[in-house]
Coordinates of C-alpha atoms in Angstrom, one line a residue:
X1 CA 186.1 -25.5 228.8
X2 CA 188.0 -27.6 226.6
X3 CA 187.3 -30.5 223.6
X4 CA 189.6 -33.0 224.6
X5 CA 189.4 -35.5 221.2
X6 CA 190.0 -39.3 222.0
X7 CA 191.3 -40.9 219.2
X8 CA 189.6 -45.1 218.6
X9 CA 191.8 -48.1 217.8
X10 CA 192.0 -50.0 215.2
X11 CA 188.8 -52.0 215.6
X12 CA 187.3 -50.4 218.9
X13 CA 183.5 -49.2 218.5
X14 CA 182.2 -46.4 220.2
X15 CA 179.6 -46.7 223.2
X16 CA 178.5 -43.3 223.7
X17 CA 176.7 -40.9 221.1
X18 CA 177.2 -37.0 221.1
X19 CA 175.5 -35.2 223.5
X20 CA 175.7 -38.0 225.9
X21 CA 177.4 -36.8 229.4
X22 CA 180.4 -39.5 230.7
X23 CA 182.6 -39.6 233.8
X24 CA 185.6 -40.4 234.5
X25 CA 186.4 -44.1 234.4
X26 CA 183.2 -44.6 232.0
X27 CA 183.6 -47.2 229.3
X28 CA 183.4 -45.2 226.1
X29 CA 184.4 -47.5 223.5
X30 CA 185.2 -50.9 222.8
X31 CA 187.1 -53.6 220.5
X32 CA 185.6 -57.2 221.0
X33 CA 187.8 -60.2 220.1
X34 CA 186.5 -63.0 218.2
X35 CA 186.0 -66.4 220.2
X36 CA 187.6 -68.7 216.8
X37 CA 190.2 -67.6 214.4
X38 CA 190.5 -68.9 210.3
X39 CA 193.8 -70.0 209.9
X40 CA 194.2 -70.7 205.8
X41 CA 196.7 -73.9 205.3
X42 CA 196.9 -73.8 201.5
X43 CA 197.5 -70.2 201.3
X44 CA 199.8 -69.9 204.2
X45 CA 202.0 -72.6 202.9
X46 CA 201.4 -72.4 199.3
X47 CA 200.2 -75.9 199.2
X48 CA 197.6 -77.6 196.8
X49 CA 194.3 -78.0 198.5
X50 CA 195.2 -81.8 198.0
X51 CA 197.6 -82.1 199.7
X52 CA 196.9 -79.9 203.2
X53 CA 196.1 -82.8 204.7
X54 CA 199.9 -84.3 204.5
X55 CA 200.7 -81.1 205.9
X56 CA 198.6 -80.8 209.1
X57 CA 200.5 -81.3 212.6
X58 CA 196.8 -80.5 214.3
X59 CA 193.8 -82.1 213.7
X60 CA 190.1 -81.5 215.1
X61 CA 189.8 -82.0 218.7
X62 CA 193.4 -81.2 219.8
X63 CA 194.5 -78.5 221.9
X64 CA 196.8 -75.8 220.6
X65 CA 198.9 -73.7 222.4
X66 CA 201.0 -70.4 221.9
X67 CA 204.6 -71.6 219.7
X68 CA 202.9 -75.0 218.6
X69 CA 203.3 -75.5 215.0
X70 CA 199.9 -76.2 213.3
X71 CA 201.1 -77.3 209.8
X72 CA 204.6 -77.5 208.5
X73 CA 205.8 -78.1 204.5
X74 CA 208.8 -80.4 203.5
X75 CA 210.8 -80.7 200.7
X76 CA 211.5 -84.0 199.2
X77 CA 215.0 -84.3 201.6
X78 CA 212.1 -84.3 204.7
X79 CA 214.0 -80.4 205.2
X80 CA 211.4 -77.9 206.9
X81 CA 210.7 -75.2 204.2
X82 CA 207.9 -73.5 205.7
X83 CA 205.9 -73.5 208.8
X84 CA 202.7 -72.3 210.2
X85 CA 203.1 -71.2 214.1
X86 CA 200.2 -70.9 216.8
X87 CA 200.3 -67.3 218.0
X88 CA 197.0 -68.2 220.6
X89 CA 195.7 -71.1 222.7
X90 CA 192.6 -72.9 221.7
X91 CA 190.9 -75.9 220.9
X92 CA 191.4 -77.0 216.6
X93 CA 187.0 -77.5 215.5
X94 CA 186.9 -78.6 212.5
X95 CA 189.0 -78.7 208.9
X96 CA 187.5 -77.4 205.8
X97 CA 188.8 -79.7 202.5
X98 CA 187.3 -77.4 200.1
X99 CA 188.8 -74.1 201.4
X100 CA 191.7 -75.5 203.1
X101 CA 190.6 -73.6 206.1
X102 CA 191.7 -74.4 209.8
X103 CA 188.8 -73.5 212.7
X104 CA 190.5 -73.1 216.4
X105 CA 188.3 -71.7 219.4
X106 CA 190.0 -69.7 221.7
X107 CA 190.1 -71.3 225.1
X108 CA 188.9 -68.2 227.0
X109 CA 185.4 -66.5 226.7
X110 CA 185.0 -63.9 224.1
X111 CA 187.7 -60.7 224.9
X112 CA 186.9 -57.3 225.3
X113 CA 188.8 -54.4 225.2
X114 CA 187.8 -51.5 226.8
X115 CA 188.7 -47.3 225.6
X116 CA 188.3 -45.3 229.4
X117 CA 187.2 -42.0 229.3
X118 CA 189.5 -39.6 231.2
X119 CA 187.2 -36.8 232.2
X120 CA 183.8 -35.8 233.0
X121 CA 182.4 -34.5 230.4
X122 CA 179.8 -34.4 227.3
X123 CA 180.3 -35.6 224.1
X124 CA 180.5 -33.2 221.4
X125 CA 181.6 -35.1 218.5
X126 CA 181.7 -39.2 217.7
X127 CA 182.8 -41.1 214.5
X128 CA 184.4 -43.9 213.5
X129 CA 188.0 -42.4 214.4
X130 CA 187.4 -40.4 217.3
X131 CA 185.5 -39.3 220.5
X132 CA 185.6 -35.5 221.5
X133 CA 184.7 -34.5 225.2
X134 CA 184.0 -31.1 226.1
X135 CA 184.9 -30.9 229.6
X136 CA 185.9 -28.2 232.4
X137 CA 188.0 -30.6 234.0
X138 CA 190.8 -30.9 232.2
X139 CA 193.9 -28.5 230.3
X140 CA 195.7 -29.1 227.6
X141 CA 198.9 -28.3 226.3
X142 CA 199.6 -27.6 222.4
X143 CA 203.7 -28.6 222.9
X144 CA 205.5 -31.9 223.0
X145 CA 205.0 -33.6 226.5
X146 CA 207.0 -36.2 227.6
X147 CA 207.0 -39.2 230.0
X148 CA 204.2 -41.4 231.1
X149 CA 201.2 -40.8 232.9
X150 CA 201.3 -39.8 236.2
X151 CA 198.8 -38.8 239.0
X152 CA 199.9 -37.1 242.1
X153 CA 198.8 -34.0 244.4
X154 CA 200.2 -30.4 243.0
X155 CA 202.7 -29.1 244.3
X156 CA 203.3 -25.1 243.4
X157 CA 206.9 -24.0 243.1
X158 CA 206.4 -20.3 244.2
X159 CA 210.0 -19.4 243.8
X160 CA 209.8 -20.3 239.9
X161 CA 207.5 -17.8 239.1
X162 CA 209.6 -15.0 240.2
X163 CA 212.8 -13.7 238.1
X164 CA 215.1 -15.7 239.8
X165 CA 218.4 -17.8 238.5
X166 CA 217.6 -21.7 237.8
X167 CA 220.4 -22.5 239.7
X168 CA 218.7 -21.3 242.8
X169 CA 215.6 -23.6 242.2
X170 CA 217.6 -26.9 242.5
X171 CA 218.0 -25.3 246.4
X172 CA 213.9 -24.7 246.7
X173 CA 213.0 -27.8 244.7
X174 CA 213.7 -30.3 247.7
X175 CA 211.8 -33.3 249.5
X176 CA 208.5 -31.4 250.0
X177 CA 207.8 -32.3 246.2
X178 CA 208.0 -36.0 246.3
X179 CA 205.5 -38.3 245.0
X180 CA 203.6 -34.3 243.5
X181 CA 203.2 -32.6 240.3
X182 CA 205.2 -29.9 240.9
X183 CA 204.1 -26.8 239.1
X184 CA 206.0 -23.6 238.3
X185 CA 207.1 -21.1 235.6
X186 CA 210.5 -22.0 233.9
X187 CA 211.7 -25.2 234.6
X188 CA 215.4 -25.8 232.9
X189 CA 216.5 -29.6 232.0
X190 CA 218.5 -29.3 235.7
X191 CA 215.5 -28.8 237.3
X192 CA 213.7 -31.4 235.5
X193 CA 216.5 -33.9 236.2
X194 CA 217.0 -33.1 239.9
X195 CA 213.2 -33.3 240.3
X196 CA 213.5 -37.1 237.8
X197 CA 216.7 -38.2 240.8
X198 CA 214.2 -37.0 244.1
X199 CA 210.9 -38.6 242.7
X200 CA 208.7 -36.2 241.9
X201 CA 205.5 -37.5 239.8
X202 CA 205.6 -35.2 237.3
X203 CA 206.1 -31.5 236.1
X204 CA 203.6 -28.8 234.3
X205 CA 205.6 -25.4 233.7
X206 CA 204.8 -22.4 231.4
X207 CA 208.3 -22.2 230.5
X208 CA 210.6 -25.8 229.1
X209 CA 212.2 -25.5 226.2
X210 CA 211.3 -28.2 223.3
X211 CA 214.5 -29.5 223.9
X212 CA 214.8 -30.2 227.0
X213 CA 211.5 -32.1 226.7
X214 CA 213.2 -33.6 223.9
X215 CA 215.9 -34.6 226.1
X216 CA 213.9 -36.1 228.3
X217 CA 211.9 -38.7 225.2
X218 CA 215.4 -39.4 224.4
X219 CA 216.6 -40.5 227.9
X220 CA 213.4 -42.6 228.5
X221 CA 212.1 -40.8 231.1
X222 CA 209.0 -41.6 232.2
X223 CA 208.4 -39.2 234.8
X224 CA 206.3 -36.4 232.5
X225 CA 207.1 -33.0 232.2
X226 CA 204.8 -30.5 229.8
X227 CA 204.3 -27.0 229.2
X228 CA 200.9 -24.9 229.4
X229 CA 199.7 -21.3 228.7
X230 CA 199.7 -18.8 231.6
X231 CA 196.1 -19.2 231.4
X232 CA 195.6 -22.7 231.9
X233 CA 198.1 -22.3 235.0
X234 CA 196.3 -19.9 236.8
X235 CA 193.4 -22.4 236.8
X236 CA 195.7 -25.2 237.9
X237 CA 197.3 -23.2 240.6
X238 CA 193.3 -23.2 242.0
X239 CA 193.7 -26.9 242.4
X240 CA 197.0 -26.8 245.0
X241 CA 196.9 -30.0 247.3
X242 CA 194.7 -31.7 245.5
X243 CA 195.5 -34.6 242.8
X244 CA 195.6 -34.1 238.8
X245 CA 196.6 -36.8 236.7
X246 CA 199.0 -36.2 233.5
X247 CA 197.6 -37.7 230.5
X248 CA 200.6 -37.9 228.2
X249 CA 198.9 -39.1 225.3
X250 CA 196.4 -36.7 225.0
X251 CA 198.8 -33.8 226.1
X252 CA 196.1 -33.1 228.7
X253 CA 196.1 -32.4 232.3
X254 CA 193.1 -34.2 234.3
X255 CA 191.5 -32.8 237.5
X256 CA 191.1 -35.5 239.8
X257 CA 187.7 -35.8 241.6
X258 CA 187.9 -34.5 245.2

């Protein structure tokens, strides 16, 4: 069993308490959008409240659109000195003369954003910055991982747990890993990039040196490669022919329902 912590957004509330059980794919937290946005005229433009109205290229009632200006400032030579540009689409509601403040509902309903959970699970610990999961259906690994996330069957490199030389493993590291998470013991940057050119989906060794993974963050690689304890391998080993998914965020190693 592991506590796999899930850190929140910026914004996002959580959904789920601790002690509560989730599953994979459940909605665990959330970061709703508000339907209108404030848009302050004077301030933005460092205009009088007098004279925001000269300054207004939208008025109530008209549409706005992404790259529209919505005011715009001019010196006394009618030169632009300042501008105020639309960043959403929506409809302009009303103006406020008092506050100098511009209303603008956003065209689409209310959105949400949703935080996925990537286990099954129960919730040991929630807060305002993060969601831990204890779970049996995951491993993690303490190192650097790189890449992107990745889901594909395991694939077990037998010959890379054995003391051999990694030049012979670029000879037993051939098509039958293709579209898998290949597993082994020591995997060298050749085998890594030999295994990046054939298309594996990803790689979980005991033994890759930080640089190498290093190597591969530099080079953009998305495919990901990370490194667990012996411990955690033996249990992964259990999973042969079946599908795990590579969280690279969370460093964490998912075990994909059968």
């Amino acid at each position: 069993m592991i506590s796999l912590p899930i850190l929140l957004p910026e914004g996002f509330s959580s959904l789920v308490v601790a002690g509560m059980d989730v599953t994979a794919g459940q909605v665990i937290a959330h970061k709703i959008s508000p339907s209108e946005v404030t848009v302050n005229i004077a301030q933005g433009l460092n205009v009088p409240l007098k004279y925001v109205k000269k300054v207004l290229k939208k008025n109530p009632g008209d549409k706005v659109s992404q790259g529209d200006v919505i005011a715009e400032k001019r010196n006394l030579f009618g030169k632009k000195q300042a501008a105020i540009i639309s960043e959403i689409e929506g409809i302009v509601t009303r103006y406020e003369r008092d506050t100098g403040n511009l209303f603008v509902r956003i065209d689409q309903q209310t959105a949400t954003n949703e935080l996925i959970s990537p286990v099954d699970g129960r919730v040991d610990l929630c807060n305002n910055k993060e969601i831990v999961i204890h779970t049996d259906k995951a491993v993690t690994s303490g190192r650097v991982v790189s890449g992107a996330n990745s889901t594909g069957e395991v694939f077990v490199l037998e010959e890379s747990f054995a003391d051999r030389e990694s030049s012979s493993m670029l000879f037993y590291l051939d098509s039958r890993a293709i579209g898998k998470v290949v597993l082994g013991g020591k995997f060298t940057r050749e085998i890594l990039i030999k295994g990046v050119s054939i298309g594996v989906a990803g790689f979980i060794g005991t033994d890759i040196r930080e640089q190498d993974l290093e190597y591969m963050i530099q080079k953009k690689i998305t495919v990901p490669a990370m490194e667990i304890d012996t411990e955690a391998m033996s249990q992964l080993i259990q999973w042969k022919g079946k599908d795990v998914r590579i969280d690279a965020q969370h460093k964490t190693v998912v075990l994909q329902k059968t």
